[in-house]
Amino acid sequence: MTYAAITGWGKAMPPAVLTNADLSNFLDTNDEWIVSRTGMKERRVSHVPSAEMAVIACKRALACAGLEADEIDLIVYGSCSNDEQVPNTASGVQVAIGATKAAAMDVNTACTSFLYSLSTATALIRTGVVKKALVIGVEWISPFMDWDNRNVAVLFGDGCAAVVVEASDQQVGVLGEQLGCLADARQTLRVRGMGTAYVNRGVTLGDTSWDFDGQEIFKRAVQGMVQASQAVMQKCGVTPDQIDLVVPHQANLRIIDAVVSRSGVPADRVMLTVERYGNMSAATVPVALAEALEEGRVKPGALILMPAFGAGLTVCAHLVRWGDRITPLRESDAAFPPNNKSALDLVQAVRARKAGAHDRSGEGMRAPKFVENL
Ligand code: ACO
């Protein structure tokens, strides 16, 4: 039987930090409200596009696994903020890292995109179609955030991480997963102004506004992640006390607390990043996983539960058995280019552009390298 081991991991967190105090510069909000309702204190704003974050994370993950890019057979790019629709963004990563033999696909299930991508890569490895894959979770939300809507603007951040998945004879990697979609609630989270539905409707593409029913999403997220977690544990014959670490989607600290306590896993076995990074959608789970490894919270052979939900409302829970190695084989020197703007500057540039005041070229934020010449 072939399994799909996670053998490399790497994160790429943009350096610019947006604090709750920064948000209260232009929104009617405050640190006390945001911390008490969400657990968030700060989040990151990227000065480079999604694919450039992904390239850094992939180079770090490849070094960690001790692989060269041309050994990779497949790249799965999990995101809902792709740099382009056509061509897909995974192909941009392929060419940028030199993974010349890799197939390349984008997967968009919003915040669950990394875990759905991990399922895709795992299935293709377990069925023998490919042997080595890069799986990316990345989000550059800041350019399409509804920055003047306090219901959503305080919740999200940018970020990226990637993992390498390789065929293995050992019973490691994804042991089982539960995937689902509460589509009757799909209207609770919608970004208007992205996609062809808005062409011919008097909406300028890229002029985004968010529909967001926070309380309904909250309820559905808790129910959905608890049910998915219970289902995958049952499928794999695992009880909550056997879970060594929960690496959940981090949309709200209160959601995480509710999911963990209702799933029956001890509260001290949870990896949290929500305070520092907010909700990075598809990037949230892989960044938390990479940090859990950096902090020594993943032991050899650990059993890891990863529940998540996202717009759609997509929902899932994955059960992963970690392998023997918990340290990188090599380090990469891939790094972000210099940035001389604060996170608040970057956000104000987006607000100004959306207000049509100036800066149609996107000052402070560059177009992806591989579309700049179009
Ligand atoms: N600052 C200050 N006050 C605010 C803010 C803010 N940023 N946002 C809302 N409020 C106000 C509201 O206007 C409301 O005021 P009112 O009582 O005068 O009407 C009050 O605070 C309470 O608002 P609620 O919506 O009841 O607050 P709640 O406790 O439900 O928390 C929250 C809101 C944080 C959004 C919560 O519902 C939540 O986390 N929901 C889930 C969100 C989520 O996970 N989204 C990710 C989706 S997944 C994806 O894939 C993209």
Coordinates of C-alpha atoms and ligand atoms in Angstrom, one line a residue:
M1 CA 0.0 0.0 0.0
T2 CA 1.3 3.5 -0.9
Y3 CA 0.9 6.4 1.5
A4 CA 1.7 10.1 1.0
A5 CA 4.2 11.4 3.6
I6 CA 4.7 15.1 4.4
T7 CA 8.4 15.4 4.1
G8 CA 9.0 19.2 3.7
W9 CA 7.4 22.4 5.0
G10 CA 8.1 26.1 4.6
K11 CA 6.2 29.2 5.4
A12 CA 6.5 32.7 3.8
M13 CA 5.0 35.3 6.1
P14 CA 5.1 38.9 4.8
P15 CA 7.0 41.2 7.1
A16 CA 4.5 44.2 7.4
V17 CA 2.3 43.9 10.5
L18 CA -1.1 45.5 10.7
T19 CA -2.2 46.0 14.3
N20 CA -5.7 46.5 15.8
A21 CA -4.6 50.1 16.5
D22 CA -3.7 50.5 12.8
L23 CA -7.3 49.4 11.9
S24 CA -8.8 51.9 14.3
N25 CA -7.1 54.7 12.3
F26 CA -9.7 54.4 9.6
L27 CA -12.5 52.1 11.0
D28 CA -14.9 52.5 13.9
T29 CA -13.3 49.7 15.9
N30 CA -10.9 49.1 18.8
D31 CA -8.4 46.6 20.2
E32 CA -10.7 45.6 23.0
W33 CA -13.6 44.6 20.6
I34 CA -11.4 42.8 18.2
V35 CA -9.5 40.8 20.9
S36 CA -12.5 39.9 22.9
R37 CA -14.7 38.8 19.8
T38 CA -11.9 37.2 17.7
G39 CA -8.7 36.7 19.7
M40 CA -6.8 38.6 17.0
K41 CA -4.2 41.3 17.8
E42 CA -2.4 41.6 14.5
R43 CA -2.2 40.3 10.9
R44 CA 0.2 40.6 8.0
V45 CA -0.1 42.6 4.8
S46 CA 1.9 41.4 1.8
H47 CA 3.8 43.8 -0.5
V48 CA 4.2 41.0 -3.1
P49 CA 1.5 39.0 -4.9
S50 CA 0.4 35.5 -3.9
A51 CA 2.6 33.6 -6.3
E52 CA 5.7 35.3 -5.1
M53 CA 4.9 34.3 -1.6
A54 CA 4.3 30.8 -2.9
V55 CA 7.7 30.7 -4.6
I56 CA 9.5 31.5 -1.4
A57 CA 7.4 28.9 0.6
C58 CA 8.0 26.3 -2.0
K59 CA 11.8 26.8 -2.1
R60 CA 11.9 26.5 1.7
A61 CA 9.7 23.4 1.6
L62 CA 11.9 21.8 -1.1
A63 CA 15.1 22.5 0.9
C64 CA 13.4 21.1 4.0
A65 CA 12.6 17.8 2.1
G66 CA 16.1 17.8 0.6
L67 CA 14.6 17.8 -3.0
E68 CA 15.3 19.8 -6.1
A69 CA 12.4 21.5 -8.0
D70 CA 12.8 19.3 -11.0
E71 CA 12.1 16.2 -8.9
I72 CA 8.5 17.4 -8.4
D73 CA 5.7 15.8 -10.4
L74 CA 2.8 18.0 -9.3
I75 CA 2.0 21.4 -7.9
V76 CA -1.3 22.1 -6.3
Y77 CA -2.0 25.7 -5.6
G78 CA -4.7 26.2 -2.9
S79 CA -6.1 29.7 -2.9
C80 CA -9.1 32.0 -3.5
S81 CA -6.9 35.0 -4.3
N82 CA -5.1 33.7 -7.4
D83 CA -3.0 36.2 -9.3
E84 CA -4.7 35.3 -12.6
Q85 CA -7.5 33.0 -13.7
V86 CA -6.0 32.2 -17.0
P87 CA -3.2 31.0 -17.0
N88 CA -3.5 29.3 -13.7
T89 CA -1.3 30.5 -10.9
A90 CA 0.3 27.0 -10.2
S91 CA 1.9 27.3 -13.7
G92 CA 3.5 30.6 -12.6
V93 CA 5.0 28.9 -9.6
Q94 CA 6.2 26.0 -11.7
V95 CA 8.2 28.2 -14.0
A96 CA 9.5 30.4 -11.2
I97 CA 10.9 27.6 -9.2
G98 CA 12.0 25.5 -12.2
A99 CA 9.8 22.5 -11.5
T100 CA 9.9 21.7 -15.2
K101 CA 8.4 18.2 -14.9
A102 CA 5.5 19.1 -12.7
A103 CA 1.8 19.2 -13.6
A104 CA 0.2 22.3 -12.2
M105 CA -3.3 22.9 -10.9
D106 CA -5.2 25.5 -8.9
V107 CA -7.8 24.5 -6.2
N108 CA -10.2 27.0 -4.8
T109 CA -12.4 26.1 -1.9
A110 CA -11.7 29.3 0.0
C111 CA -10.3 28.8 3.5
T112 CA -10.2 25.0 3.0
S113 CA -8.2 25.2 -0.2
F114 CA -4.9 23.9 1.3
L115 CA -6.6 20.9 2.8
Y116 CA -8.6 20.1 -0.3
S117 CA -5.3 20.4 -2.2
L118 CA -3.6 18.1 0.2
S119 CA -6.4 15.5 -0.4
T120 CA -5.9 15.9 -4.2
A121 CA -2.1 15.4 -4.0
T122 CA -2.5 12.5 -1.5
A123 CA -5.0 10.8 -3.8
L124 CA -2.8 11.2 -6.9
I125 CA 0.2 9.8 -5.0
R126 CA -1.7 6.9 -3.4
T127 CA -3.1 5.9 -6.8
G128 CA 0.4 6.0 -8.4
V129 CA -0.2 8.9 -10.8
V130 CA 2.5 11.0 -9.2
K131 CA 5.3 10.4 -6.6
K132 CA 6.3 13.9 -5.4
A133 CA 4.1 16.9 -5.0
L134 CA 4.2 20.5 -3.7
V135 CA 1.0 21.6 -2.0
I136 CA 0.5 25.3 -1.4
G137 CA -1.8 27.3 0.8
V138 CA -1.6 31.0 0.0
E139 CA -3.7 34.1 0.2
W140 CA -3.2 37.7 -0.8
I141 CA -6.5 39.0 0.6
S142 CA -5.5 42.6 1.2
P143 CA -5.9 43.9 -2.4
F144 CA -9.6 42.7 -2.5
M145 CA -10.5 43.3 1.1
D146 CA -13.5 45.5 1.8
W147 CA -11.3 47.8 4.1
D148 CA -14.1 50.1 5.0
N149 CA -16.4 47.3 6.3
R150 CA -15.5 46.7 9.9
N151 CA -17.4 43.4 9.9
V152 CA -14.7 41.8 7.7
A153 CA -11.7 44.1 7.6
V154 CA -10.5 43.2 11.1
L155 CA -10.6 39.4 10.5
F156 CA -8.2 38.6 7.6
G157 CA -4.5 38.7 6.8
D158 CA -2.1 37.6 4.1
G159 CA 0.3 34.7 4.2
C160 CA 1.6 31.5 2.7
A161 CA 3.0 28.1 3.4
A162 CA 3.7 25.0 1.4
V163 CA 4.4 21.3 2.0
V164 CA 6.2 18.5 0.1
V165 CA 4.3 15.3 -0.1
E166 CA 6.0 12.1 -1.2
A167 CA 5.1 8.4 -1.8
S168 CA 6.0 6.2 1.2
D169 CA 5.6 2.6 2.2
Q170 CA 5.0 3.7 5.8
Q171 CA 1.5 4.4 7.1
V172 CA 2.0 8.1 7.3
G173 CA 0.5 11.3 5.8
V174 CA -3.3 11.7 5.5
L175 CA -4.8 8.6 7.0
G176 CA -8.4 9.8 6.3
E177 CA -10.4 12.9 5.6
Q178 CA -14.0 14.1 5.7
L179 CA -14.9 16.6 3.0
G180 CA -18.2 18.5 2.7
C181 CA -20.0 21.6 1.7
L182 CA -22.9 23.4 3.5
A183 CA -24.0 24.9 0.2
D184 CA -27.4 26.0 1.5
A185 CA -25.5 28.7 3.4
R186 CA -23.2 29.7 0.5
Q187 CA -24.8 33.2 0.4
T188 CA -23.4 33.9 3.9
L189 CA -20.0 34.8 2.5
R190 CA -19.6 36.3 -1.0
V191 CA -17.0 38.6 -2.5
R192 CA -18.7 40.7 -5.1
G193 CA -16.6 42.0 -8.0
M194 CA -14.4 38.9 -8.5
G195 CA -15.4 36.7 -11.4
T196 CA -17.4 36.7 -14.6
A197 CA -20.8 36.9 -12.9
Y198 CA -20.1 40.6 -12.5
V199 CA -19.2 41.3 -16.1
N200 CA -22.2 43.3 -17.7
R201 CA -23.6 44.0 -14.3
G202 CA -22.2 47.5 -13.9
V203 CA -19.5 46.2 -11.5
T204 CA -15.9 46.9 -12.3
L205 CA -13.9 43.7 -11.9
G206 CA -11.7 44.1 -8.8
D207 CA -13.9 46.6 -7.2
T208 CA -14.8 44.2 -4.4
S209 CA -17.4 44.3 -1.6
W210 CA -18.1 41.6 0.8
D211 CA -21.4 40.0 1.9
F212 CA -20.8 38.5 5.3
D213 CA -23.2 37.1 7.9
G214 CA -20.7 36.5 10.7
Q215 CA -23.1 34.9 13.2
E216 CA -24.5 32.4 10.7
I217 CA -21.0 31.5 9.5
F218 CA -19.9 31.1 13.2
K219 CA -22.7 28.6 13.9
R220 CA -22.2 26.6 10.7
A221 CA -18.4 26.6 11.1
V222 CA -18.6 25.1 14.6
Q223 CA -21.2 22.5 13.7
G224 CA -19.5 21.6 10.4
M225 CA -16.0 21.3 11.9
V226 CA -17.2 19.3 14.9
Q227 CA -19.1 16.8 12.6
A228 CA -16.2 16.5 10.2
S229 CA -13.7 15.9 13.0
Q230 CA -15.9 13.3 14.6
A231 CA -16.5 11.6 11.3
V232 CA -12.8 11.3 10.4
M233 CA -11.9 10.0 13.8
Q234 CA -14.6 7.4 13.6
K235 CA -13.6 6.4 10.0
C236 CA -10.0 5.9 11.2
G237 CA -10.8 4.2 14.5
V238 CA -9.3 7.0 16.6
T239 CA -10.6 8.5 19.8
P240 CA -10.1 12.2 20.8
D241 CA -7.6 11.4 23.5
Q242 CA -5.3 9.8 20.9
I243 CA -5.0 13.1 19.0
D244 CA -1.6 14.6 19.8
L245 CA -2.2 18.0 18.2
V246 CA -5.1 19.9 16.6
V247 CA -4.0 22.3 13.8
P248 CA -7.3 24.0 13.0
H249 CA -8.4 26.8 10.6
Q250 CA -8.0 30.0 12.6
A251 CA -11.0 32.2 11.8
N252 CA -11.9 33.1 15.4
L253 CA -10.5 32.0 18.7
R254 CA -14.0 31.4 20.0
I255 CA -14.7 29.1 17.1
I256 CA -11.5 27.1 17.7
D257 CA -12.4 26.8 21.5
A258 CA -15.9 25.5 20.7
V259 CA -14.7 23.0 18.0
V260 CA -11.9 21.6 20.2
S261 CA -14.0 21.2 23.4
R262 CA -17.0 19.7 21.5
S263 CA -14.6 17.3 19.7
G264 CA -13.3 16.1 23.1
V265 CA -9.7 16.8 22.4
P266 CA -7.8 18.3 25.5
A267 CA -7.6 22.1 25.1
D268 CA -3.8 22.2 25.6
R269 CA -3.3 20.2 22.4
V270 CA -4.2 23.0 20.0
M271 CA -1.8 25.0 17.8
L272 CA -2.9 28.7 17.8
T273 CA -1.7 31.5 15.4
V274 CA -4.9 33.5 15.3
E275 CA -3.6 36.2 17.7
R276 CA -0.6 37.0 15.4
Y277 CA -1.9 36.3 11.9
G278 CA -5.7 36.5 12.0
N279 CA -7.5 34.4 9.3
M280 CA -5.3 33.9 6.3
S281 CA -7.9 31.7 4.6
A282 CA -6.0 28.9 2.7
A283 CA -2.7 29.8 4.3
T284 CA -3.9 29.4 7.9
V285 CA -3.5 25.6 8.4
P286 CA -0.2 25.1 6.6
V287 CA 1.4 28.2 8.4
A288 CA 0.2 26.8 11.7
L289 CA 1.5 23.4 10.9
A290 CA 4.9 24.8 9.9
E291 CA 5.1 26.8 13.1
A292 CA 4.1 23.8 15.2
L293 CA 7.1 22.0 13.7
E294 CA 9.4 25.0 14.3
E295 CA 8.2 25.1 18.0
G296 CA 8.8 21.4 18.5
R297 CA 5.0 20.7 19.0
V298 CA 5.0 17.9 16.4
K299 CA 6.7 14.7 17.7
P300 CA 7.8 11.8 15.5
G301 CA 4.7 9.6 14.8
A302 CA 2.3 12.3 16.1
L303 CA -1.4 12.1 15.2
I304 CA -2.7 15.5 14.0
L305 CA -6.3 16.6 13.4
M306 CA -6.8 19.5 11.0
P307 CA -10.4 20.8 10.8
A308 CA -11.3 23.7 8.6
F309 CA -14.2 25.6 6.9
G310 CA -14.4 28.3 4.3
A311 CA -16.7 30.1 1.9
G312 CA -19.1 27.8 0.2
L313 CA -19.4 26.9 3.0
T314 CA -16.8 24.2 2.4
V315 CA -15.9 22.1 5.4
C316 CA -13.3 19.3 6.1
A317 CA -11.3 17.5 8.7
H318 CA -8.0 15.7 8.0
L319 CA -6.3 13.1 10.2
V320 CA -2.5 13.0 9.5
R321 CA 0.1 10.6 11.0
W322 CA 3.5 12.4 11.0
G323 CA 6.6 10.5 10.0
D324 CA 9.9 10.2 11.8
R325 CA 11.6 13.4 10.7
I326 CA 10.6 16.7 12.4
T327 CA 13.5 18.9 11.4
P328 CA 14.5 20.3 7.9
L329 CA 17.2 18.5 5.9
R330 CA 18.4 21.8 4.4
E331 CA 17.6 25.6 4.7
S332 CA 16.8 27.8 1.7
D333 CA 18.0 31.4 1.3
A334 CA 14.7 32.4 -0.5
A335 CA 13.5 35.7 1.0
F336 CA 11.0 38.5 0.4
P337 CA 12.3 41.5 -1.5
P338 CA 12.8 44.7 0.6
N339 CA 9.7 46.6 1.6
N340 CA 9.8 50.2 2.7
K341 CA 6.1 50.6 3.3
S342 CA 4.2 50.0 6.6
A343 CA 1.2 47.7 6.6
L344 CA -1.0 50.7 7.1
D345 CA 0.6 52.4 4.0
L346 CA -0.2 49.3 2.0
V347 CA -3.8 49.2 3.1
Q348 CA -4.3 52.9 2.6
A349 CA -3.0 52.5 -1.0
V350 CA -5.7 49.8 -1.6
R351 CA -8.4 52.0 0.0
A352 CA -7.3 55.0 -2.2
R353 CA -7.3 52.9 -5.3
K354 CA -10.8 51.6 -4.6
A355 CA -12.0 55.0 -3.8
G356 CA -10.8 56.0 -7.3
A357 CA -8.8 58.9 -5.7
H358 CA -5.5 58.0 -7.3
D359 CA -3.0 55.2 -7.8
R360 CA -4.6 53.0 -10.5
S361 CA -1.2 51.4 -10.9
G362 CA -1.4 50.0 -7.4
E363 CA 1.4 52.0 -5.6
G364 CA 3.1 49.9 -3.0
M365 CA 1.9 46.6 -4.4
R366 CA 3.3 45.1 -7.5
A367 CA 1.6 43.1 -10.2
P368 CA 2.8 39.5 -10.3
K369 CA 6.3 39.4 -12.0
F370 CA 5.1 37.1 -14.8
V371 CA 2.2 39.4 -15.8
E372 CA 4.1 42.7 -15.5
N373 CA 5.2 42.5 -19.2
L374 CA 1.7 41.9 -20.6
Ligands
ACO1 N1 -15.4 46.7 15.8 C1 -16.4 47.1 16.6 N2 -17.6 46.7 16.6 C2 -18.0 45.8 15.6 C3 -17.1 45.3 14.7 C4 -15.7 45.8 14.8 N3 -14.8 45.4 14.0 N4 -17.7 44.5 13.9 C5 -19.0 44.4 14.3 N5 -19.1 45.2 15.3 C6 -20.4 45.5 16.1 C7 -21.6 45.1 15.3 O1 -22.0 46.2 14.5 C8 -22.6 44.9 16.4 O2 -23.1 46.1 16.9 P1 -24.6 46.3 17.3 O3 -24.8 45.3 18.5 O4 -24.7 47.8 17.7 O5 -25.4 46.0 16.1 C9 -21.7 44.3 17.5 O6 -20.4 44.6 17.2 C10 -21.8 42.8 17.7 O7 -21.7 42.2 16.4 P2 -21.9 40.7 16.3 O8 -21.9 40.3 14.8 O9 -23.0 40.2 17.1 O10 -20.5 40.1 16.9 P3 -20.1 38.6 17.1 O11 -19.9 38.4 18.5 O12 -21.0 37.7 16.4 O13 -18.7 38.6 16.4 C11 -17.6 38.0 14.3 C12 -18.6 38.9 15.0 C13 -16.3 38.1 14.9 C14 -17.6 38.3 12.8 C15 -18.1 36.5 14.5 O14 -19.4 36.4 14.2 C16 -17.3 35.5 13.7 O15 -16.1 35.3 13.9 N6 -17.9 34.9 12.7 C17 -17.3 34.0 11.8 C18 -16.4 34.7 10.8 C19 -15.6 33.9 10.0 O16 -15.1 32.9 10.5 N7 -15.3 34.2 8.8 C20 -14.4 33.5 8.0 C21 -15.2 32.9 6.9 S1 -14.3 31.7 6.2 C22 -13.6 32.0 4.8 O17 -13.4 31.0 4.2 C23 -13.2 33.2 4.0

